[in-house]
Amino acid sequence: MLVAIDGPAGSGKSSVSRAAAEQLGFGILDTGAAYRSLAWAAVESAADLDDPDAVMAILDTWTYTITLHGPQRVTVDLGDGVAHDVTAAIRQHAVSGLVSRVSQHPPVRDRLNAMFRRIVAESALPGVVIEGRDITTVVAPDAPVRVLMTATAAVRAQRRAGELAGLTHEQVLADIEARDAKDALVVDFFTPAAGVTLVDTSDLNFEQSVQAVVDIVRAAQCAAEESE
Ligand SMILES: Nc1ncnc2c1ncn2[C@@H]1O[C@H](COP(=O)(O)OP(=O)(O)O)[C@@H](O)[C@H]1O
Ligand SMILES: Nc1ccn([C@@H]2O[C@H](COP(=O)(O)OP(=O)(O)O)[C@@H](O)[C@H]2O)c(=O)n1
């Protein structure tokens, strides 16, 4: 079973999807990690992040891996046979500020979307939660469970501020609003598409958010069993 989850920065998609996947015995594919790794790779190769051809050239030569269960581990081989562990590097604030520049290119998105579908198809897991910005609409529009996770900008900034030492709430709020605005030029992750369930986590704690997703998946599993 495929569970598609989208949402803006700090809505809880990654952490909630991971915990829900664990409870369900499913894998988890964090698609943002690939865009982050691509931005990291572009900087590492001194490529122009705004030039789609330069970014596509990296996709032609790199080898990207990500774990679908257990602790997340992400590696990038830039073509020289060395698999760099970028798990921590791609979470750095500097990388977050650059990702929208590589994710804005339509051919880059097409290539990564094909990679995401391949990773899921080859996983041989009973289910995979796949989370990002355009999973419910572009990557897996036919997924039996599709969720848009939201929270107010202030709540999202508060959650992120807890992770980013040294930045004020105002700085974090300004950063995520700027990134969301740039990302939203390419994909709409603020309004649920037809058939997508909205989960607003503004007034939910972490456990309640996880439970909301697990409940939606269990209801879909029951409905599928009944129709068999
Ligand atoms: N419902 C929630 N209530 C409180 N904290 C949450 C909730 N959901 C997520 N968090 C915390 O907020 C932070 C950002 O969540 P994350 O999953 O990284 O968001 P996203 O992937 O949407 O950017 C994490 O530290 C996470 O533990
Ligand atoms: N499906 C996706 C996932 C991420 N992204 C891009 O990757 C960036 C990082 O995504 P992320 O999910 O790791 O970001 P957070 O919401 O965790 O901060 C986003 O700001 C988008 O630019 C995307 O364009 N499409």
mmCIF file of N, CA and C in Angstrom, residues 6-135:
data_model
loop_
_atom_site.group_PDB
_atom_site.id
_atom_site.type_symbol
_atom_site.label_atom_id
_atom_site.label_comp_id
_atom_site.label_asym_id
_atom_site.label_seq_id
_atom_site.Cartn_x
_atom_site.Cartn_y
_atom_site.Cartn_z
ATOM 1 N N ASP A 6 1.921 15.107 1.681
ATOM 2 C CA ASP A 6 2.557 16.371 1.283
ATOM 3 C C ASP A 6 2.359 17.403 2.383
ATOM 4 N N GLY A 7 3.113 18.491 2.278
ATOM 5 C CA GLY A 7 2.910 19.602 3.214
ATOM 6 C C GLY A 7 4.089 20.545 3.203
ATOM 7 N N PRO A 8 3.884 21.758 3.746
ATOM 8 C CA PRO A 8 4.969 22.750 3.802
ATOM 9 C C PRO A 8 5.989 22.417 4.894
ATOM 10 N N ALA A 9 7.085 23.180 4.927
ATOM 11 C CA ALA A 9 8.168 22.963 5.887
ATOM 12 C C ALA A 9 7.656 23.090 7.322
ATOM 13 N N GLY A 10 8.007 22.109 8.153
ATOM 14 C CA GLY A 10 7.662 22.165 9.571
ATOM 15 C C GLY A 10 6.256 21.708 9.908
ATOM 16 N N SER A 11 5.500 21.229 8.904
ATOM 17 C CA SER A 11 4.136 20.761 9.190
ATOM 18 C C SER A 11 4.161 19.449 9.968
ATOM 19 N N GLY A 12 5.306 18.751 9.899
ATOM 20 C CA GLY A 12 5.439 17.484 10.612
ATOM 21 C C GLY A 12 5.516 16.279 9.680
ATOM 22 N N LYS A 13 5.524 16.527 8.346
ATOM 23 C CA LYS A 13 5.482 15.408 7.399
ATOM 24 C C LYS A 13 6.542 14.348 7.665
ATOM 25 N N SER A 14 7.817 14.762 7.787
ATOM 26 C CA SER A 14 8.888 13.770 7.885
ATOM 27 C C SER A 14 8.801 12.974 9.176
ATOM 28 N N SER A 15 8.727 13.671 10.305
ATOM 29 C CA SER A 15 8.750 12.965 11.590
ATOM 30 C C SER A 15 7.464 12.175 11.816
ATOM 31 N N VAL A 16 6.326 12.753 11.449
ATOM 32 C CA VAL A 16 5.048 12.056 11.649
ATOM 33 C C VAL A 16 4.952 10.859 10.694
ATOM 34 N N SER A 17 5.377 11.050 9.437
ATOM 35 C CA SER A 17 5.329 9.952 8.469
ATOM 36 C C SER A 17 6.211 8.795 8.928
ATOM 37 N N ARG A 18 7.369 9.146 9.472
ATOM 38 C CA ARG A 18 8.316 8.106 9.922
ATOM 39 C C ARG A 18 7.713 7.282 11.061
ATOM 40 N N ALA A 19 7.135 7.988 12.047
ATOM 41 C CA ALA A 19 6.552 7.282 13.199
ATOM 42 C C ALA A 19 5.330 6.460 12.772
ATOM 43 N N ALA A 20 4.519 7.019 11.866
ATOM 44 C CA ALA A 20 3.335 6.293 11.395
ATOM 45 C C ALA A 20 3.769 5.048 10.624
ATOM 46 N N ALA A 21 4.795 5.192 9.781
ATOM 47 C CA ALA A 21 5.293 4.055 8.991
ATOM 48 C C ALA A 21 5.789 2.946 9.927
ATOM 49 N N GLU A 22 6.480 3.326 10.993
ATOM 50 C CA GLU A 22 6.971 2.321 11.949
ATOM 51 C C GLU A 22 5.809 1.550 12.563
ATOM 52 N N GLN A 23 4.771 2.285 12.992
ATOM 53 C CA GLN A 23 3.603 1.619 13.606
ATOM 54 C C GLN A 23 2.921 0.679 12.631
ATOM 55 N N LEU A 24 2.924 1.061 11.357
ATOM 56 C CA LEU A 24 2.210 0.282 10.343
ATOM 57 C C LEU A 24 3.068 -0.845 9.766
ATOM 58 N N GLY A 25 4.368 -0.841 10.081
ATOM 59 C CA GLY A 25 5.288 -1.827 9.507
ATOM 60 C C GLY A 25 5.611 -1.507 8.050
ATOM 61 N N PHE A 26 5.512 -0.222 7.686
ATOM 62 C CA PHE A 26 5.770 0.224 6.320
ATOM 63 C C PHE A 26 7.161 0.849 6.229
ATOM 64 N N GLY A 27 7.648 1.045 5.005
ATOM 65 C CA GLY A 27 8.862 1.817 4.773
ATOM 66 C C GLY A 27 8.490 3.296 4.662
ATOM 67 N N ILE A 28 9.524 4.145 4.624
ATOM 68 C CA ILE A 28 9.279 5.594 4.492
ATOM 69 C C ILE A 28 10.251 6.158 3.472
ATOM 70 N N LEU A 29 9.728 6.852 2.479
ATOM 71 C CA LEU A 29 10.603 7.516 1.504
ATOM 72 C C LEU A 29 10.445 9.026 1.659
ATOM 73 N N ASP A 30 11.541 9.665 2.128
ATOM 74 C CA ASP A 30 11.602 11.124 2.327
ATOM 75 C C ASP A 30 12.135 11.712 1.013
ATOM 76 N N THR A 31 11.241 12.299 0.200
ATOM 77 C CA THR A 31 11.687 12.777 -1.117
ATOM 78 C C THR A 31 12.492 14.079 -1.005
ATOM 79 N N GLY A 32 12.235 14.861 0.050
ATOM 80 C CA GLY A 32 12.996 16.098 0.238
ATOM 81 C C GLY A 32 14.489 15.821 0.369
ATOM 82 N N ALA A 33 14.827 14.640 0.892
ATOM 83 C CA ALA A 33 16.247 14.291 1.072
ATOM 84 C C ALA A 33 16.971 14.242 -0.279
ATOM 85 N N ALA A 34 16.261 13.852 -1.346
ATOM 86 C CA ALA A 34 16.889 13.781 -2.677
ATOM 87 C C ALA A 34 17.143 15.194 -3.217
ATOM 88 N N TYR A 35 16.147 16.092 -3.030
ATOM 89 C CA TYR A 35 16.344 17.482 -3.481
ATOM 90 C C TYR A 35 17.455 18.144 -2.670
ATOM 91 N N ARG A 36 17.485 17.845 -1.369
ATOM 92 C CA ARG A 36 18.551 18.396 -0.525
ATOM 93 C C ARG A 36 19.919 17.857 -0.973
ATOM 94 N N SER A 37 19.976 16.559 -1.267
ATOM 95 C CA SER A 37 21.241 15.950 -1.689
ATOM 96 C C SER A 37 21.713 16.524 -3.023
ATOM 97 N N LEU A 38 20.745 16.826 -3.881
ATOM 98 C CA LEU A 38 21.088 17.405 -5.178
ATOM 99 C C LEU A 38 21.680 18.807 -4.994
ATOM 100 N N ALA A 39 21.105 19.584 -4.080
ATOM 101 C CA ALA A 39 21.653 20.923 -3.794
ATOM 102 C C ALA A 39 23.058 20.780 -3.217
ATOM 103 N N TRP A 40 23.236 19.808 -2.315
ATOM 104 C CA TRP A 40 24.559 19.553 -1.722
ATOM 105 C C TRP A 40 25.548 19.197 -2.840
ATOM 106 N N ALA A 41 25.117 18.312 -3.744
ATOM 107 C CA ALA A 41 25.989 17.848 -4.830
ATOM 108 C C ALA A 41 26.355 18.993 -5.776
ATOM 109 N N ALA A 42 25.383 19.892 -6.023
ATOM 110 C CA ALA A 42 25.641 21.026 -6.920
ATOM 111 C C ALA A 42 26.700 21.946 -6.314
ATOM 112 N N VAL A 43 26.607 22.188 -5.023
ATOM 113 C CA VAL A 43 27.596 23.034 -4.351
ATOM 114 C C VAL A 43 28.961 22.346 -4.385
ATOM 115 N N GLU A 44 28.964 21.061 -4.078
ATOM 116 C CA GLU A 44 30.206 20.271 -4.034
ATOM 117 C C GLU A 44 30.903 20.276 -5.402
ATOM 118 N N SER A 45 30.099 20.266 -6.492
ATOM 119 C CA SER A 45 30.676 20.230 -7.842
ATOM 120 C C SER A 45 30.817 21.625 -8.436
ATOM 121 N N ALA A 46 30.559 22.652 -7.642
ATOM 122 C CA ALA A 46 30.630 24.038 -8.103
ATOM 123 C C ALA A 46 29.755 24.263 -9.339
ATOM 124 N N ALA A 47 28.579 23.601 -9.365
ATOM 125 C CA ALA A 47 27.649 23.775 -10.491
ATOM 126 C C ALA A 47 26.721 24.958 -10.192
ATOM 127 N N ASP A 48 26.178 25.562 -11.254
ATOM 128 C CA ASP A 48 25.244 26.671 -11.103
ATOM 129 C C ASP A 48 23.857 26.098 -10.794
ATOM 130 N N LEU A 49 23.370 26.332 -9.586
ATOM 131 C CA LEU A 49 22.090 25.752 -9.149
ATOM 132 C C LEU A 49 20.907 26.266 -9.965
ATOM 133 N N ASP A 50 21.075 27.431 -10.593
ATOM 134 C CA ASP A 50 19.973 28.015 -11.369
ATOM 135 C C ASP A 50 19.957 27.550 -12.826
ATOM 136 N N ASP A 51 20.970 26.776 -13.204
ATOM 137 C CA ASP A 51 21.071 26.306 -14.590
ATOM 138 C C ASP A 51 20.557 24.862 -14.669
ATOM 139 N N PRO A 52 19.375 24.655 -15.294
ATOM 140 C CA PRO A 52 18.819 23.296 -15.304
ATOM 141 C C PRO A 52 19.756 22.267 -15.940
ATOM 142 N N ASP A 53 20.509 22.683 -16.984
ATOM 143 C CA ASP A 53 21.410 21.722 -17.637
ATOM 144 C C ASP A 53 22.533 21.281 -16.699
ATOM 145 N N ALA A 54 23.046 22.242 -15.923
ATOM 146 C CA ALA A 54 24.126 21.915 -14.981
ATOM 147 C C ALA A 54 23.620 20.960 -13.902
ATOM 148 N N VAL A 55 22.369 21.175 -13.452
ATOM 149 C CA VAL A 55 21.813 20.303 -12.406
ATOM 150 C C VAL A 55 21.490 18.923 -12.996
ATOM 151 N N MET A 56 20.975 18.917 -14.233
ATOM 152 C CA MET A 56 20.689 17.628 -14.887
ATOM 153 C C MET A 56 21.976 16.832 -15.085
ATOM 154 N N ALA A 57 23.076 17.525 -15.345
ATOM 155 C CA ALA A 57 24.361 16.835 -15.563
ATOM 156 C C ALA A 57 24.772 16.076 -14.297
ATOM 157 N N ILE A 58 24.443 16.630 -13.140
ATOM 158 C CA ILE A 58 24.753 15.920 -11.885
ATOM 159 C C ILE A 58 23.904 14.656 -11.799
ATOM 160 N N LEU A 59 22.616 14.794 -12.161
ATOM 161 C CA LEU A 59 21.729 13.622 -12.103
ATOM 162 C C LEU A 59 22.183 12.526 -13.070
ATOM 163 N N ASP A 60 22.868 12.929 -14.152
ATOM 164 C CA ASP A 60 23.373 11.941 -15.122
ATOM 165 C C ASP A 60 24.515 11.110 -14.548
ATOM 166 N N THR A 61 25.261 11.716 -13.592
ATOM 167 C CA THR A 61 26.470 11.010 -13.137
ATOM 168 C C THR A 61 26.385 10.490 -11.709
ATOM 169 N N TRP A 62 25.468 11.017 -10.899
ATOM 170 C CA TRP A 62 25.491 10.638 -9.490
ATOM 171 C C TRP A 62 24.831 9.283 -9.239
ATOM 172 N N THR A 63 25.153 8.704 -8.093
ATOM 173 C CA THR A 63 24.436 7.532 -7.593
ATOM 174 C C THR A 63 23.926 7.923 -6.216
ATOM 175 N N TYR A 64 22.609 7.822 -6.050
ATOM 176 C CA TYR A 64 21.961 8.277 -4.822
ATOM 177 C C TYR A 64 21.346 7.072 -4.116
ATOM 178 N N THR A 65 21.559 6.975 -2.803
ATOM 179 C CA THR A 65 20.880 5.915 -2.042
ATOM 180 C C THR A 65 20.247 6.511 -0.789
ATOM 181 N N ILE A 66 19.117 5.911 -0.393
ATOM 182 C CA ILE A 66 18.454 6.313 0.856
ATOM 183 C C ILE A 66 17.809 5.073 1.463
ATOM 184 N N THR A 67 17.894 4.964 2.790
ATOM 185 C CA THR A 67 17.270 3.820 3.459
ATOM 186 C C THR A 67 15.763 4.058 3.564
ATOM 187 N N LEU A 68 14.996 2.978 3.454
ATOM 188 C CA LEU A 68 13.530 3.093 3.558
ATOM 189 C C LEU A 68 13.025 2.635 4.914
ATOM 190 N N HIS A 69 13.881 1.995 5.707
ATOM 191 C CA HIS A 69 13.489 1.706 7.094
ATOM 192 C C HIS A 69 14.707 1.737 7.988
ATOM 193 N N GLY A 70 14.432 1.816 9.304
ATOM 194 C CA GLY A 70 15.524 1.996 10.260
ATOM 195 C C GLY A 70 15.995 3.443 10.216
ATOM 196 N N PRO A 71 17.126 3.725 10.868
ATOM 197 C CA PRO A 71 17.619 5.108 10.887
ATOM 198 C C PRO A 71 17.904 5.581 9.462
ATOM 199 N N GLN A 72 17.589 6.858 9.195
ATOM 200 C CA GLN A 72 17.807 7.345 7.832
ATOM 201 C C GLN A 72 19.297 7.449 7.523
ATOM 202 N N ARG A 73 19.703 6.939 6.337
ATOM 203 C CA ARG A 73 21.073 7.119 5.863
ATOM 204 C C ARG A 73 20.985 7.451 4.379
ATOM 205 N N VAL A 74 21.628 8.562 4.016
ATOM 206 C CA VAL A 74 21.580 9.031 2.640
ATOM 207 C C VAL A 74 23.014 9.111 2.126
ATOM 208 N N THR A 75 23.278 8.534 0.944
ATOM 209 C CA THR A 75 24.627 8.637 0.366
ATOM 210 C C THR A 75 24.557 9.171 -1.061
ATOM 211 N N VAL A 76 25.608 9.880 -1.430
ATOM 212 C CA VAL A 76 25.741 10.407 -2.787
ATOM 213 C C VAL A 76 27.134 10.087 -3.303
ATOM 214 N N ASP A 77 27.190 9.433 -4.472
ATOM 215 C CA ASP A 77 28.453 9.205 -5.182
ATOM 216 C C ASP A 77 28.421 10.138 -6.390
ATOM 217 N N LEU A 78 29.371 11.052 -6.452
ATOM 218 C CA LEU A 78 29.346 12.065 -7.526
ATOM 219 C C LEU A 78 29.939 11.543 -8.832
ATOM 220 N N GLY A 79 30.206 10.236 -8.885
ATOM 221 C CA GLY A 79 30.720 9.640 -10.121
ATOM 222 C C GLY A 79 32.152 9.185 -9.988
ATOM 223 N N ASP A 80 32.736 9.419 -8.792
ATOM 224 C CA ASP A 80 34.142 9.026 -8.604
ATOM 225 C C ASP A 80 34.264 7.745 -7.779
ATOM 226 N N GLY A 81 33.136 7.078 -7.553
ATOM 227 C CA GLY A 81 33.178 5.807 -6.827
ATOM 228 C C GLY A 81 33.220 5.953 -5.314
ATOM 229 N N VAL A 82 33.115 7.210 -4.806
ATOM 230 C CA VAL A 82 33.125 7.423 -3.352
ATOM 231 C C VAL A 82 31.704 7.754 -2.897
ATOM 232 N N ALA A 83 31.133 6.897 -2.039
ATOM 233 C CA ALA A 83 29.780 7.153 -1.535
ATOM 234 C C ALA A 83 29.876 8.036 -0.296
ATOM 235 N N HIS A 84 29.590 9.343 -0.450
ATOM 236 C CA HIS A 84 29.642 10.270 0.682
ATOM 237 C C HIS A 84 28.374 10.107 1.519
ATOM 238 N N ASP A 85 28.534 9.974 2.827
ATOM 239 C CA ASP A 85 27.371 9.944 3.710
ATOM 240 C C ASP A 85 26.943 11.397 3.949
ATOM 241 N N VAL A 86 25.796 11.797 3.374
ATOM 242 C CA VAL A 86 25.350 13.203 3.457
ATOM 243 C C VAL A 86 24.175 13.373 4.425
ATOM 244 N N THR A 87 23.890 12.322 5.202
ATOM 245 C CA THR A 87 22.709 12.323 6.084
ATOM 246 C C THR A 87 22.623 13.590 6.940
ATOM 247 N N ALA A 88 23.734 13.978 7.550
ATOM 248 C CA ALA A 88 23.715 15.166 8.421
ATOM 249 C C ALA A 88 23.874 16.443 7.601
ATOM 250 N N ALA A 89 24.745 16.405 6.595
ATOM 251 C CA ALA A 89 25.059 17.625 5.827
ATOM 252 C C ALA A 89 23.817 18.217 5.153
ATOM 253 N N ILE A 90 22.912 17.366 4.668
ATOM 254 C CA ILE A 90 21.752 17.892 3.928
ATOM 255 C C ILE A 90 20.721 18.562 4.832
ATOM 256 N N ARG A 91 20.868 18.414 6.151
ATOM 257 C CA ARG A 91 19.931 19.066 7.095
ATOM 258 C C ARG A 91 20.421 20.439 7.513
ATOM 259 N N GLN A 92 21.645 20.817 7.086
ATOM 260 C CA GLN A 92 22.190 22.103 7.517
ATOM 261 C C GLN A 92 21.364 23.254 6.956
ATOM 262 N N HIS A 93 21.288 24.298 7.755
ATOM 263 C CA HIS A 93 20.490 25.464 7.392
ATOM 264 C C HIS A 93 20.916 26.026 6.034
ATOM 265 N N ALA A 94 22.218 25.994 5.758
ATOM 266 C CA ALA A 94 22.727 26.536 4.489
ATOM 267 C C ALA A 94 22.142 25.750 3.311
ATOM 268 N N VAL A 95 22.021 24.444 3.454
ATOM 269 C CA VAL A 95 21.463 23.625 2.366
ATOM 270 C C VAL A 95 19.974 23.940 2.203
ATOM 271 N N SER A 96 19.240 24.049 3.330
ATOM 272 C CA SER A 96 17.792 24.352 3.248
ATOM 273 C C SER A 96 17.548 25.613 2.419
ATOM 274 N N GLY A 97 18.448 26.577 2.549
ATOM 275 C CA GLY A 97 18.286 27.844 1.837
ATOM 276 C C GLY A 97 18.568 27.750 0.345
ATOM 277 N N LEU A 98 19.175 26.636 -0.094
ATOM 278 C CA LEU A 98 19.537 26.502 -1.516
ATOM 279 C C LEU A 98 18.634 25.548 -2.298
ATOM 280 N N VAL A 99 17.928 24.651 -1.571
ATOM 281 C CA VAL A 99 17.217 23.565 -2.266
ATOM 282 C C VAL A 99 16.205 24.035 -3.298
ATOM 283 N N SER A 100 15.464 25.109 -2.975
ATOM 284 C CA SER A 100 14.420 25.568 -3.908
ATOM 285 C C SER A 100 15.001 25.913 -5.277
ATOM 286 N N ARG A 101 16.296 26.253 -5.308
ATOM 287 C CA ARG A 101 16.901 26.617 -6.595
ATOM 288 C C ARG A 101 17.074 25.406 -7.502
ATOM 289 N N VAL A 102 17.307 24.222 -6.921
ATOM 290 C CA VAL A 102 17.401 23.036 -7.796
ATOM 291 C C VAL A 102 16.026 22.403 -8.033
ATOM 292 N N SER A 103 15.112 22.543 -7.048
ATOM 293 C CA SER A 103 13.803 21.885 -7.194
ATOM 294 C C SER A 103 12.867 22.657 -8.124
ATOM 295 N N GLN A 104 13.286 23.871 -8.543
ATOM 296 C CA GLN A 104 12.410 24.680 -9.407
ATOM 297 C C GLN A 104 12.421 24.201 -10.862
ATOM 298 N N HIS A 105 13.409 23.383 -11.265
ATOM 299 C CA HIS A 105 13.553 23.011 -12.680
ATOM 300 C C HIS A 105 12.657 21.813 -13.045
ATOM 301 N N PRO A 106 11.682 21.995 -13.953
ATOM 302 C CA PRO A 106 10.784 20.880 -14.291
ATOM 303 C C PRO A 106 11.493 19.586 -14.733
ATOM 304 N N PRO A 107 12.561 19.642 -15.585
ATOM 305 C CA PRO A 107 13.181 18.362 -15.969
ATOM 306 C C PRO A 107 13.831 17.650 -14.782
ATOM 307 N N VAL A 108 14.329 18.429 -13.822
ATOM 308 C CA VAL A 108 14.928 17.847 -12.612
ATOM 309 C C VAL A 108 13.840 17.114 -11.817
ATOM 310 N N ARG A 109 12.677 17.754 -11.698
ATOM 311 C CA ARG A 109 11.568 17.133 -10.960
ATOM 312 C C ARG A 109 11.129 15.842 -11.644
ATOM 313 N N ASP A 110 11.027 15.878 -12.973
ATOM 314 C CA ASP A 110 10.604 14.672 -13.702
ATOM 315 C C ASP A 110 11.567 13.524 -13.439
ATOM 316 N N ARG A 111 12.864 13.828 -13.490
ATOM 317 C CA ARG A 111 13.882 12.792 -13.305
ATOM 318 C C ARG A 111 13.814 12.217 -11.891
ATOM 319 N N LEU A 112 13.691 13.110 -10.894
ATOM 320 C CA LEU A 112 13.631 12.615 -9.504
ATOM 321 C C LEU A 112 12.328 11.850 -9.253
ATOM 322 N N ASN A 113 11.229 12.315 -9.845
ATOM 323 C CA ASN A 113 9.962 11.602 -9.650
ATOM 324 C C ASN A 113 10.046 10.174 -10.183
ATOM 325 N N ALA A 114 10.702 10.013 -11.334
ATOM 326 C CA ALA A 114 10.881 8.665 -11.901
ATOM 327 C C ALA A 114 11.724 7.824 -10.935
ATOM 328 N N MET A 115 12.741 8.453 -10.335
ATOM 329 C CA MET A 115 13.587 7.735 -9.375
ATOM 330 C C MET A 115 12.771 7.312 -8.141
ATOM 331 N N PHE A 116 11.901 8.207 -7.652
ATOM 332 C CA PHE A 116 11.098 7.873 -6.464
ATOM 333 C C PHE A 116 10.191 6.673 -6.762
ATOM 334 N N ARG A 117 9.556 6.693 -7.951
ATOM 335 C CA ARG A 117 8.644 5.595 -8.295
ATOM 336 C C ARG A 117 9.425 4.283 -8.403
ATOM 337 N N ARG A 118 10.655 4.379 -8.940
ATOM 338 C CA ARG A 118 11.487 3.177 -9.076
ATOM 339 C C ARG A 118 11.890 2.644 -7.694
ATOM 340 N N ILE A 119 12.293 3.526 -6.801
ATOM 341 C CA ILE A 119 12.715 3.109 -5.452
ATOM 342 C C ILE A 119 11.552 2.381 -4.757
ATOM 343 N N VAL A 120 10.343 2.938 -4.865
ATOM 344 C CA VAL A 120 9.183 2.321 -4.212
ATOM 345 C C VAL A 120 8.874 0.969 -4.868
ATOM 346 N N ALA A 121 8.899 0.924 -6.200
ATOM 347 C CA ALA A 121 8.560 -0.316 -6.909
ATOM 348 C C ALA A 121 9.550 -1.435 -6.576
ATOM 349 N N GLU A 122 10.814 -1.071 -6.375
ATOM 350 C CA GLU A 122 11.846 -2.084 -6.118
ATOM 351 C C GLU A 122 11.963 -2.451 -4.644
ATOM 352 N N SER A 123 11.169 -1.780 -3.779
ATOM 353 C CA SER A 123 11.383 -1.954 -2.335
ATOM 354 C C SER A 123 10.890 -3.297 -1.799
ATOM 355 N N ALA A 124 9.898 -3.899 -2.434
ATOM 356 C CA ALA A 124 9.329 -5.174 -1.991
ATOM 357 C C ALA A 124 8.823 -5.114 -0.548
ATOM 358 N N LEU A 125 8.380 -3.931 -0.099
ATOM 359 C CA LEU A 125 7.823 -3.778 1.250
ATOM 360 C C LEU A 125 6.295 -3.869 1.161
ATOM 361 N N PRO A 126 5.608 -4.242 2.287
ATOM 362 C CA PRO A 126 4.135 -4.329 2.233
ATOM 363 C C PRO A 126 3.480 -2.962 2.036
ATOM 364 N N GLY A 127 4.192 -1.916 2.413
ATOM 365 C CA GLY A 127 3.661 -0.567 2.245
ATOM 366 C C GLY A 127 4.787 0.438 2.341
ATOM 367 N N VAL A 128 4.591 1.594 1.722
ATOM 368 C CA VAL A 128 5.581 2.668 1.819
ATOM 369 C C VAL A 128 4.829 3.988 2.001
ATOM 370 N N VAL A 129 5.291 4.772 2.988
ATOM 371 C CA VAL A 129 4.807 6.138 3.128
ATOM 372 C C VAL A 129 5.787 6.999 2.354
ATOM 373 N N ILE A 130 5.291 7.790 1.429
ATOM 374 C CA ILE A 130 6.177 8.644 0.639
ATOM 375 C C ILE A 130 5.755 10.085 0.867
ATOM 376 N N GLU A 131 6.729 10.908 1.319
ATOM 377 C CA GLU A 131 6.353 12.271 1.708
ATOM 378 C C GLU A 131 7.176 13.328 0.992
ATOM 379 N N GLY A 132 6.503 14.484 0.710
ATOM 380 C CA GLY A 132 7.184 15.576 0.020
ATOM 381 C C GLY A 132 6.260 16.746 -0.211
ATOM 382 N N ARG A 133 6.259 17.257 -1.456
ATOM 383 C CA ARG A 133 5.433 18.422 -1.789
ATOM 384 C C ARG A 133 4.387 18.092 -2.855
ATOM 385 N N ASP A 134 4.738 17.161 -3.763
ATOM 386 C CA ASP A 134 3.863 16.883 -4.909
ATOM 387 C C ASP A 134 3.596 15.393 -5.042
ATOM 388 N N ILE A 135 3.589 14.700 -3.906
ATOM 389 C CA ILE A 135 3.394 13.244 -3.942
ATOM 390 C C ILE A 135 1.924 12.928 -4.208
#
